[in-house]
Tab-separated table of C-alpha atoms in Angstrom:
chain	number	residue	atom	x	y	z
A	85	UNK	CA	-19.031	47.848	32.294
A	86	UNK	CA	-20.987	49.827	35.168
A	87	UNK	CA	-24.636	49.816	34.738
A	88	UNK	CA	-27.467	51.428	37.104
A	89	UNK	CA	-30.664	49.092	37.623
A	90	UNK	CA	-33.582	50.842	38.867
A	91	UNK	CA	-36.894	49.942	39.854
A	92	UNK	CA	-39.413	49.859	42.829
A	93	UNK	CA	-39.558	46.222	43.057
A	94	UNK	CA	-36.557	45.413	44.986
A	95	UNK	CA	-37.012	41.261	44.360
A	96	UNK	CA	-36.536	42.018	40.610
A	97	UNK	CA	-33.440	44.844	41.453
A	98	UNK	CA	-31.357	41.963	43.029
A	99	UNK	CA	-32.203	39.253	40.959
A	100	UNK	CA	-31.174	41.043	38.317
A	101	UNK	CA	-27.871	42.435	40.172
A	102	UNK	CA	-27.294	38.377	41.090
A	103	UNK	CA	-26.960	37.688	37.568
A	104	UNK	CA	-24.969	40.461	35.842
A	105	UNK	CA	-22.957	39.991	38.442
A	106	UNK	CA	-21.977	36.955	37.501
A	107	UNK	CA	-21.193	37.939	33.664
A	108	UNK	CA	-18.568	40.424	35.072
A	109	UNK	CA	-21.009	43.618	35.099
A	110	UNK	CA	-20.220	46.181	38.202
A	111	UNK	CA	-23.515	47.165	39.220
A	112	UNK	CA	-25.337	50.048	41.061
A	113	UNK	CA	-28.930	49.771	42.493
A	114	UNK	CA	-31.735	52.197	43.407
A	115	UNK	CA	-35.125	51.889	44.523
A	116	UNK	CA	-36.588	55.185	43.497
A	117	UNK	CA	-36.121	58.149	41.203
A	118	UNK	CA	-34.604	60.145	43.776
A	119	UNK	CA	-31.861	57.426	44.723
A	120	UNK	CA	-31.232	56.761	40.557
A	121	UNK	CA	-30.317	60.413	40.213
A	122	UNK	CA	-27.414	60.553	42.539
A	123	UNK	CA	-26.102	56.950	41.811
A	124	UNK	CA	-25.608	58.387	38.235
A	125	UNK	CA	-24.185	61.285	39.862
A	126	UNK	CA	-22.173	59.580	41.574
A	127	UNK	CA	-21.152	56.273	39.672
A	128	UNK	CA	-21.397	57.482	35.786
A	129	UNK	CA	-22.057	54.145	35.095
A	130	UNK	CA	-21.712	53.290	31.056
């Protein structure tokens, strides 16, 4: 499953990318609004 995490905080982003990472997730990050739009653009993730 391909999910987006977004969010200013970039400590929280990879902590979070760290872990569903390790339960198999494939994972896309952004840092602002601007960045989540063409990820999901770009990725469709699920």
């Amino acid at each position: 499953m391909k999910l987006l995490i977004v969010d200013h905080d970039r400590y929280l982003v990879e902590m979070l990318t760290s872990w569903l990472k390790t339960l198999g997730f494939d994972i896309s990050r952004a840092y602002t609004g601007e960045r989540a739009r063409s990820e999901w653009e770009e990725g469709q993730p699920d």
